[in-house]
CSV table of C-alpha atoms in Angstrom, one decimal:
chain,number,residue,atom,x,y,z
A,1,UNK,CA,0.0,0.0,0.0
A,2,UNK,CA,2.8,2.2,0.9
A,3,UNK,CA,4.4,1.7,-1.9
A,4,UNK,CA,1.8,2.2,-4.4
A,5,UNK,CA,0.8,5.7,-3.2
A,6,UNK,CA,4.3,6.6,-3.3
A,7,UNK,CA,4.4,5.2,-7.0
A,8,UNK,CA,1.0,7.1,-7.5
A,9,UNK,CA,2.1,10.9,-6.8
A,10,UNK,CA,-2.0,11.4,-7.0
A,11,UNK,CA,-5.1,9.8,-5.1
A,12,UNK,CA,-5.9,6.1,-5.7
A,13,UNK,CA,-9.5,4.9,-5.2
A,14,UNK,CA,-10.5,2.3,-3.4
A,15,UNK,CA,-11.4,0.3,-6.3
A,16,UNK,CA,-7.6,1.2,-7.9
A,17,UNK,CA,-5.7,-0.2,-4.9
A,18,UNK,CA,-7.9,-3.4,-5.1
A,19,UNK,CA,-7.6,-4.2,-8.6
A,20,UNK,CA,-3.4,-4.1,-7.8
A,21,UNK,CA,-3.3,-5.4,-4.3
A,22,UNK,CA,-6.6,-8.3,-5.2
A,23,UNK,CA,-7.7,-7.0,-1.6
A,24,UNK,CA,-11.1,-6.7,-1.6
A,25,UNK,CA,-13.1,-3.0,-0.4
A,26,UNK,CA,-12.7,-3.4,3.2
A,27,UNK,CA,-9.2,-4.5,3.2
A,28,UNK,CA,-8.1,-2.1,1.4
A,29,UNK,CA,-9.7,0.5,3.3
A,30,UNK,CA,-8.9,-1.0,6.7
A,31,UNK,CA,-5.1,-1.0,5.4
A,32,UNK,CA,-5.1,2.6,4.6
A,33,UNK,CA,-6.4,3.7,7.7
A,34,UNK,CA,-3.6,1.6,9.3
A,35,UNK,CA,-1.1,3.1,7.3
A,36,UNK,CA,-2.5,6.7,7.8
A,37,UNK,CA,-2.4,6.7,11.1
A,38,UNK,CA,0.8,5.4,11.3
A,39,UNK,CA,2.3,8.4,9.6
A,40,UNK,CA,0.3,10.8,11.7
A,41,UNK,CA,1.9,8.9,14.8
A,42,UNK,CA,5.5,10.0,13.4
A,43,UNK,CA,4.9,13.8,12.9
A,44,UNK,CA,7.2,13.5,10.3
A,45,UNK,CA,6.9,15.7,6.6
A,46,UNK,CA,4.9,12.9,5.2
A,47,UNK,CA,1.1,12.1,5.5
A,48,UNK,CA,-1.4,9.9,4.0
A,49,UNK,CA,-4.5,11.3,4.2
A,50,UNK,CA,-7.9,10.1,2.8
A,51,UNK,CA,-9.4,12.0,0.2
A,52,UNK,CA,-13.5,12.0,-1.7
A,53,UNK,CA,-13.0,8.3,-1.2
A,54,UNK,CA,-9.5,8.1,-2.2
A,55,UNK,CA,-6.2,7.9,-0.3
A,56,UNK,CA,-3.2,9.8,-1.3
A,57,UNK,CA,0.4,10.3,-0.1
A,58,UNK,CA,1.9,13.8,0.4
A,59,UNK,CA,3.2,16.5,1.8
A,60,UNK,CA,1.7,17.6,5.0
A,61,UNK,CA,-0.4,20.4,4.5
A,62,UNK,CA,0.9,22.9,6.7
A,63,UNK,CA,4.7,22.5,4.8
A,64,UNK,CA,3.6,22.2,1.3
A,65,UNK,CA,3.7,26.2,1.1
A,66,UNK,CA,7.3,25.8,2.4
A,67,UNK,CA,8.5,23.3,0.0
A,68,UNK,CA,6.5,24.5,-3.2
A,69,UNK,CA,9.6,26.2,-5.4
A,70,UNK,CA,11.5,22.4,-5.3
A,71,UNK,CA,8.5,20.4,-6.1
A,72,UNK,CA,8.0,18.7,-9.3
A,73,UNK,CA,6.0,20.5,-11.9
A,74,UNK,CA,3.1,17.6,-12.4
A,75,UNK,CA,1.2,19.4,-14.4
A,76,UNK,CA,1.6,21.6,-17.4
A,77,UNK,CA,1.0,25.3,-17.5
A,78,UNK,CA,-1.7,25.2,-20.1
A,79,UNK,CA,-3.0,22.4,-17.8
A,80,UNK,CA,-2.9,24.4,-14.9
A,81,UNK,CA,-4.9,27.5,-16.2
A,82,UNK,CA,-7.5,25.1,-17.2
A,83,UNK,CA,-8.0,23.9,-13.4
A,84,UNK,CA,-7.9,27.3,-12.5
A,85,UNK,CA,-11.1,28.5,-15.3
A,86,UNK,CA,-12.5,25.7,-13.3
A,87,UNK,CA,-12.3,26.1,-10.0
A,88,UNK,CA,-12.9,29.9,-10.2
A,89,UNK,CA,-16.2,29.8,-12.2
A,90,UNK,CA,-17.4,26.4,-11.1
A,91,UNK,CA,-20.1,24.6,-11.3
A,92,UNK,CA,-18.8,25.5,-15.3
A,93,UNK,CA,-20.2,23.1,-17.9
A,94,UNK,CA,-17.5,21.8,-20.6
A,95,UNK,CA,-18.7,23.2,-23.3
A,96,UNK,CA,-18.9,26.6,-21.6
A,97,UNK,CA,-15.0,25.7,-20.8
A,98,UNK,CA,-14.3,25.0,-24.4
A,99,UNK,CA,-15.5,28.4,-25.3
A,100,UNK,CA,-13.1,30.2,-23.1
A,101,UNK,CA,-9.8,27.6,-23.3
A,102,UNK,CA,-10.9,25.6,-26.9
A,103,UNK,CA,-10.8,22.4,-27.9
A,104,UNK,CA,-7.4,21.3,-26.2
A,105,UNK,CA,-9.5,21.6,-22.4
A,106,UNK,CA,-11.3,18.2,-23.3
A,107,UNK,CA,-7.8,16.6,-23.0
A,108,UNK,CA,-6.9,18.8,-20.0
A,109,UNK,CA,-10.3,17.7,-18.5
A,110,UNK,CA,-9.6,13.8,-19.0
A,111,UNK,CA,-6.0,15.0,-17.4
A,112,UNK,CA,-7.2,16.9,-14.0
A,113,UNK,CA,-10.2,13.8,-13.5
A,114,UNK,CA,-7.4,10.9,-13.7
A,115,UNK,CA,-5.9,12.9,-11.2
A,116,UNK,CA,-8.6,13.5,-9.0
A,117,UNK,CA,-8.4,17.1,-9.0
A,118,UNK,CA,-12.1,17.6,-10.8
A,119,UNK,CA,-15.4,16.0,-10.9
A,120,UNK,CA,-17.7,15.9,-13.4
A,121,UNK,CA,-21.4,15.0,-13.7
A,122,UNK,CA,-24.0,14.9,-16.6
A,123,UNK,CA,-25.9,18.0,-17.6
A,124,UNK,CA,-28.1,18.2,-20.1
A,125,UNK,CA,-25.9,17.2,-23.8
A,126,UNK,CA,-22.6,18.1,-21.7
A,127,UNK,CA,-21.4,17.6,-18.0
A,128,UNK,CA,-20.7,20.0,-15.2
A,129,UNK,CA,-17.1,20.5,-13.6
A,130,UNK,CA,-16.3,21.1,-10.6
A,131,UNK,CA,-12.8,20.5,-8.3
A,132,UNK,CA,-12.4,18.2,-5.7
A,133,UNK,CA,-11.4,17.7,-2.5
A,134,UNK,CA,-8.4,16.5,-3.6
A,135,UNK,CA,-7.8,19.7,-5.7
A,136,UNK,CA,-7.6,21.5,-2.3
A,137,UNK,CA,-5.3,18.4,-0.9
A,138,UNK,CA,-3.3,18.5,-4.1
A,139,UNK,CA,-2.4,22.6,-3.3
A,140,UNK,CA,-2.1,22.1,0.2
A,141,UNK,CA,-5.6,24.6,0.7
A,142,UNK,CA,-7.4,24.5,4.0
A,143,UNK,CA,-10.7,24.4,2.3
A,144,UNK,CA,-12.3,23.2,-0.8
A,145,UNK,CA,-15.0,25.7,-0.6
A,146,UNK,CA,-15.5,27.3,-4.1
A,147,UNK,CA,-16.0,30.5,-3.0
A,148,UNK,CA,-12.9,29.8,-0.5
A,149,UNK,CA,-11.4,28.8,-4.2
A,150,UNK,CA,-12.3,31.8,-5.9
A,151,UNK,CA,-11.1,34.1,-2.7
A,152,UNK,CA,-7.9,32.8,-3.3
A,153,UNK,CA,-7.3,32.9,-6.4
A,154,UNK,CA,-8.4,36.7,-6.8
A,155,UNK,CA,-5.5,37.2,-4.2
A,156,UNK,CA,-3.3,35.4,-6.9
A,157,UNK,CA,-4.3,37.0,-10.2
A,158,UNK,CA,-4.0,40.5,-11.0
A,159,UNK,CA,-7.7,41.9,-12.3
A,160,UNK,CA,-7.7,43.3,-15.4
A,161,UNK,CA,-9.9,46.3,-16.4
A,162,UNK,CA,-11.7,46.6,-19.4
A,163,UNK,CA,-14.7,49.7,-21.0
A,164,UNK,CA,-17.7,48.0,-21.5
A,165,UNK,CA,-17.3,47.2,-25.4
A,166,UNK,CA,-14.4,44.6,-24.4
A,167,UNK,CA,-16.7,42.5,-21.6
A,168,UNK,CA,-17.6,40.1,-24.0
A,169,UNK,CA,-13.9,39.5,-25.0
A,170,UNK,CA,-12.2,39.4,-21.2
A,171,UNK,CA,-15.2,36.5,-20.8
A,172,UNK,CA,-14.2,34.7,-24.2
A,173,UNK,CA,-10.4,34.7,-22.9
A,174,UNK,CA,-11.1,33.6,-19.2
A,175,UNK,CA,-9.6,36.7,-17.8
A,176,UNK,CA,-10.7,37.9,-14.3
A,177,UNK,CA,-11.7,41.7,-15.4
A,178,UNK,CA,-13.8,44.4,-13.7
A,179,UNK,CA,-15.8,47.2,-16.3
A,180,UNK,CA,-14.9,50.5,-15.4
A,181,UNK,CA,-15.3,53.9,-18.0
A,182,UNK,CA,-11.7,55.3,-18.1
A,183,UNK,CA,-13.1,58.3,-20.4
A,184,UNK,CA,-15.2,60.6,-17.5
A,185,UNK,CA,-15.1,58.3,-14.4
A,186,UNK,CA,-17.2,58.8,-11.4
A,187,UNK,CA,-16.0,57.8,-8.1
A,188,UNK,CA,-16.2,54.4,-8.1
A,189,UNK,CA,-14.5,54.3,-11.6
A,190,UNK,CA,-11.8,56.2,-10.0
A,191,UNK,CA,-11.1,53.3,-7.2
A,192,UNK,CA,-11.3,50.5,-9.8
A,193,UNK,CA,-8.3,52.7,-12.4
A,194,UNK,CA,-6.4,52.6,-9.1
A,195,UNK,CA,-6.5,49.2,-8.3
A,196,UNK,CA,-6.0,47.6,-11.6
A,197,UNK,CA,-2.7,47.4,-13.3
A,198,UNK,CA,-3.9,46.9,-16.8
A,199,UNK,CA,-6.7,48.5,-19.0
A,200,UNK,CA,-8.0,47.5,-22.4
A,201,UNK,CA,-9.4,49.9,-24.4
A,202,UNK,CA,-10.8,51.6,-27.8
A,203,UNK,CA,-7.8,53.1,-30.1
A,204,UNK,CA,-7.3,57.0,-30.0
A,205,UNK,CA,-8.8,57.7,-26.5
A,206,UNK,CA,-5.0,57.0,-24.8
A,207,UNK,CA,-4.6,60.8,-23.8
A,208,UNK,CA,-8.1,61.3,-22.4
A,209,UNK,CA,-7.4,58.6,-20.3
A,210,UNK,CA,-4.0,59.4,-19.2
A,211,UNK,CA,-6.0,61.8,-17.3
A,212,UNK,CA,-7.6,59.4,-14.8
A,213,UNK,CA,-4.8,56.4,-15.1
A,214,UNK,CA,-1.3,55.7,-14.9
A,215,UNK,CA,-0.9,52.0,-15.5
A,216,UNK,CA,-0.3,49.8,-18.6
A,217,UNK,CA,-2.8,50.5,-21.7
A,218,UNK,CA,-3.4,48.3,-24.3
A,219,UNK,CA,-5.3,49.3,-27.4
A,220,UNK,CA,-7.6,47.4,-29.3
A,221,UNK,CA,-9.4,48.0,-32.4
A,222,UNK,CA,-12.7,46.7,-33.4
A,223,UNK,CA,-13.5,47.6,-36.6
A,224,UNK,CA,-12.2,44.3,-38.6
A,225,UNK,CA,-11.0,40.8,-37.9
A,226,UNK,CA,-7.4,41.9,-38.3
A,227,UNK,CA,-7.6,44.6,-35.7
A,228,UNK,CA,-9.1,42.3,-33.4
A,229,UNK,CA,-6.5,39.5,-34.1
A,230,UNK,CA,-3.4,41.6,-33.7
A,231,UNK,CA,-4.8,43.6,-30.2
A,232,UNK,CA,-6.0,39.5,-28.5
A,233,UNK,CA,-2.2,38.7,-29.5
A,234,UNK,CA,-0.8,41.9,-27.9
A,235,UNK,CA,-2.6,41.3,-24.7
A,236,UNK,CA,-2.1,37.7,-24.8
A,237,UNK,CA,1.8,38.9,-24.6
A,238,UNK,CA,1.0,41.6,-21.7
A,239,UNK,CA,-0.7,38.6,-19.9
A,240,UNK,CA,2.6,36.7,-20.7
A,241,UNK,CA,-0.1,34.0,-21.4
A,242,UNK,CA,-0.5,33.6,-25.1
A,243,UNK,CA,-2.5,30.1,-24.7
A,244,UNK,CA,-5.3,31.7,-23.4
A,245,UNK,CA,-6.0,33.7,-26.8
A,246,UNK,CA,-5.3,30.6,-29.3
A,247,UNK,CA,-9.2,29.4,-29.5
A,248,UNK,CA,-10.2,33.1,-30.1
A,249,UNK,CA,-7.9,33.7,-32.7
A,250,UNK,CA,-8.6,30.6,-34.6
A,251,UNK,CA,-12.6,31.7,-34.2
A,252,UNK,CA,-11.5,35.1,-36.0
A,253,UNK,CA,-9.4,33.4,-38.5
A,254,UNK,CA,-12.0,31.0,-39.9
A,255,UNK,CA,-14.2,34.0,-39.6
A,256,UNK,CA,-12.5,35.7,-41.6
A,257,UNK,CA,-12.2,33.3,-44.1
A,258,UNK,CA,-15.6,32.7,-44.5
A,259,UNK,CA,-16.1,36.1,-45.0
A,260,UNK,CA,-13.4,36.6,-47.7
A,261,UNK,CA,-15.3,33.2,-49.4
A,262,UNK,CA,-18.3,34.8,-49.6
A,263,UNK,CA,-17.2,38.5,-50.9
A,264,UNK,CA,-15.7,36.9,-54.1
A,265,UNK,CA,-16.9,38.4,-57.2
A,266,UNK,CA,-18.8,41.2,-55.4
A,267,UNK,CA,-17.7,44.9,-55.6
A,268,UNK,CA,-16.1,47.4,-56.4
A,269,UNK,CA,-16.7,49.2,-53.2
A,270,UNK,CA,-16.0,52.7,-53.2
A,271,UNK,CA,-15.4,53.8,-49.1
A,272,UNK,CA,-16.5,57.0,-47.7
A,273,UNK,CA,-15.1,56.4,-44.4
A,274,UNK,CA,-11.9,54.3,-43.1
A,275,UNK,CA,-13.7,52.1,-41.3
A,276,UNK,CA,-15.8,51.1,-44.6
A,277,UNK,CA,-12.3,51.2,-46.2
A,278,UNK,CA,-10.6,48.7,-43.5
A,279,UNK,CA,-13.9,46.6,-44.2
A,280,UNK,CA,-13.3,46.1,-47.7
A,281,UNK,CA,-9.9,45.6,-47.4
A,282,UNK,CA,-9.8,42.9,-45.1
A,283,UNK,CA,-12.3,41.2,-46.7
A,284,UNK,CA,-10.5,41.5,-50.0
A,285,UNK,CA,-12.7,43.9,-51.7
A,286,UNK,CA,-12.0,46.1,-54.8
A,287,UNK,CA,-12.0,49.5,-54.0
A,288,UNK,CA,-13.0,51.8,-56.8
A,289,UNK,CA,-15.4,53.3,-58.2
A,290,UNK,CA,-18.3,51.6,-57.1
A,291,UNK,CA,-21.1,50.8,-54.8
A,292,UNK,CA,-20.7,54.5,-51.9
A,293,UNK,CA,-20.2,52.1,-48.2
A,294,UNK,CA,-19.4,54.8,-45.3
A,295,UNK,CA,-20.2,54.5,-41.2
A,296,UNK,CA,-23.4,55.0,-39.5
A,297,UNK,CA,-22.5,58.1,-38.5
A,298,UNK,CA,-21.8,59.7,-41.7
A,299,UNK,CA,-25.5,59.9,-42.7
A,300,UNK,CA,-27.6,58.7,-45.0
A,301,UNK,CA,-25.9,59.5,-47.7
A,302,UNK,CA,-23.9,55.8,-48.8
A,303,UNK,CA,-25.9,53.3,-50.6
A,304,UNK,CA,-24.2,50.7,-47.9
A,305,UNK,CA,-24.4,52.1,-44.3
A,306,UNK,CA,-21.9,50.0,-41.8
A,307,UNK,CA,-23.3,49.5,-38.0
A,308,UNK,CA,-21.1,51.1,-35.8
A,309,UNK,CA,-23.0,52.0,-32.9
A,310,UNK,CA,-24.1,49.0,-31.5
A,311,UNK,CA,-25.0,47.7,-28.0
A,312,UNK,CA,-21.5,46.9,-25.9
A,313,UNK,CA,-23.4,44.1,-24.5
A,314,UNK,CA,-23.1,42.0,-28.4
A,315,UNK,CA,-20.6,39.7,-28.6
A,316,UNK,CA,-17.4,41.4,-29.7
A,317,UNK,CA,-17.0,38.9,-32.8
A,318,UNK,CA,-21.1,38.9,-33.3
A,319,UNK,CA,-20.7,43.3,-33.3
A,320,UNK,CA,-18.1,42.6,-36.4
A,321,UNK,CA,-19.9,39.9,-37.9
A,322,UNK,CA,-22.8,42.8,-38.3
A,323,UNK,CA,-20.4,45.5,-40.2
A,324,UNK,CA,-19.1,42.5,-43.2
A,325,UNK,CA,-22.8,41.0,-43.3
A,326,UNK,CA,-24.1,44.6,-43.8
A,327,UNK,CA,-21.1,45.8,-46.5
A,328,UNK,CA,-21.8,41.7,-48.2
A,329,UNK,CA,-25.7,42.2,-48.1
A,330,UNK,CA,-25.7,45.9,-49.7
A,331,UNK,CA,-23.2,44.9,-52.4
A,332,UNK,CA,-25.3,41.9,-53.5
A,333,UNK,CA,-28.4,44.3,-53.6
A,334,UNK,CA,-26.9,46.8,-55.8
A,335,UNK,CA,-26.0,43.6,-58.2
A,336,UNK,CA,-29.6,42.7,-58.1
């Protein structure tokens, strides 16, 4: 028994230690126990403790802070921001966990449950995570309450602020954000800018808000695919986390080329304001003499009139998505 948690380096079940040892349920259990106990009885570094039905072998709890910087790294980083989408936003379903990590989670999911770390249960067409017990064993924690969980890792991650327009985006990258207004900020605006220690924000509006904050800026634009792409791979490198972003950007880069499939053979577009122009161009358009495309705001006076002022509460991907579809849909009018 002693040996095989040792091998282990993670909780074994009681049905895993039968299936090696051939003890049936009760022996197995009854030999833990035994062995648990007799570690406590040393006082030594080492205990076994008993955990959601398992038993594992570790470090005691109260030294594992102590010894964290020469223990093994188990579990790879990618891994490890996984766990900790879960066990700040839990109960999270896998699919909603997909959204915000992508694809590669399912593997990090089947990684963290071997381990013990996460349970998950059937909801619905897709199952609910949550961590374990032995998560909080595993980190040496004192509790495994979630909101115990999500206390401590707030202490741990620095919170990000974002305007309103780039909610939907700190949610699609699994960042822990608060929404503040940078631009005329009322008091408690004021307490958020001075507690945060980055800020995402629309392009050109750096020197009004130099006026209220002092910390790291980083600039996004919204008005294609491209912008979008290059200002989630900026941040991605201020959060010196550029896994996070990868299932976003491949979202806008299939985007985008669905978009570029579907404007062939259309136009010439002839732009009356940039962001019409950075419209056609990502999308491949001709620009020329052609059908007038300008920005809401111009007027009425383009045959093509591009959505710009749209709820902040869209999706930042669906506020794009309306922009191409309307420059697509007025270009196949006109060739009506």
């Amino acid at each position: 028994m002693e040996a095989m948690l040792f091998a282990a380096g993670r909780p074994l079940s009681v049905e895993e230690m039968s299936g090696i040892t051939g003890l049936d349920a009760r022996e197995v259990l009854d030999a833990a126990e035994s062995l648990s106990r007799e570690y406590a009885s040393r006082g030594g570094g080492i205990e076994v403790r008993a955990v959601g039905g398992s038993f594992v072998m570790q470090v005691r709890g109260d030294l594992s802070q102590a010894v964290a910087m020469v223990a093994p790294r188990e579990l790879d980083s990618s891994v490890i921001r996984t766990l900790a989408v879960i066990a700040y936003r839990q109960p999270i379903t896998q699919s909603d966990l997909a959204r915000i990590r992508g694809n590669k989670c399912y593997e990090h999911v089947r990684i963290l449950e071997r381990m013990g770390l996460i349970s998950a249960s059937k909801k619905g067409r897709t199952r609910e995570l949550r961590t374990t017990r032995g998560f909080a064993e595993y980190f040496g924690l004192q509790s495994a309450n979630p909101e115990f969980l999500r206390e401590m890792i707030s202490r741990k991650r620095e919170m990000i602020g974002v305007t309103p327009i780039y909610e939907s985006l700190a949610r699609r990258l699994g960042i822990d954000y608060v929404v503040v207004n940078p631009y005329r900020p009322d008091e408690s605006d004021t307490a958020r800018l001075r507690e945060i220690r980055l800020l995402v924000a629309s392009p050109g509006y750096a020197e009004r808000i130099r006026e209220h904050y002092s910390g790291e800026l980083v600039e996004i634009g919204t008005s294609t695919f491209s912008k979008l792409k290059e200002g989630v791979e900026r941040l991605m490198l201020k959060l010196k986390d550029v896994s996070a972003g990868e299932a976003l950007i491949g979202e806008i880069d299939a985007a985008l080329r669905e978009y570029r499939d579907r404007s062939r053979g259309l136009g010439p577009v002839k732009p009356l304001t940039p962001i019409a122009r950075e419209i056609a161009l990502d999308m491949h358009l001709e620009i020329g003499e052609g059908v007038t495309a300008a920005a809401d705001y111009k007027g009425a006076g383009a045959e093509i009139v591009i959505p710009t002022h749209q709820d902040s509460h869209v999706d930042i991907l669906e506020r794009i998505r309306q922009r191409y579809d309307a420059m697509l849909e007025g270009l196949r009018q006109r060739r009506r």
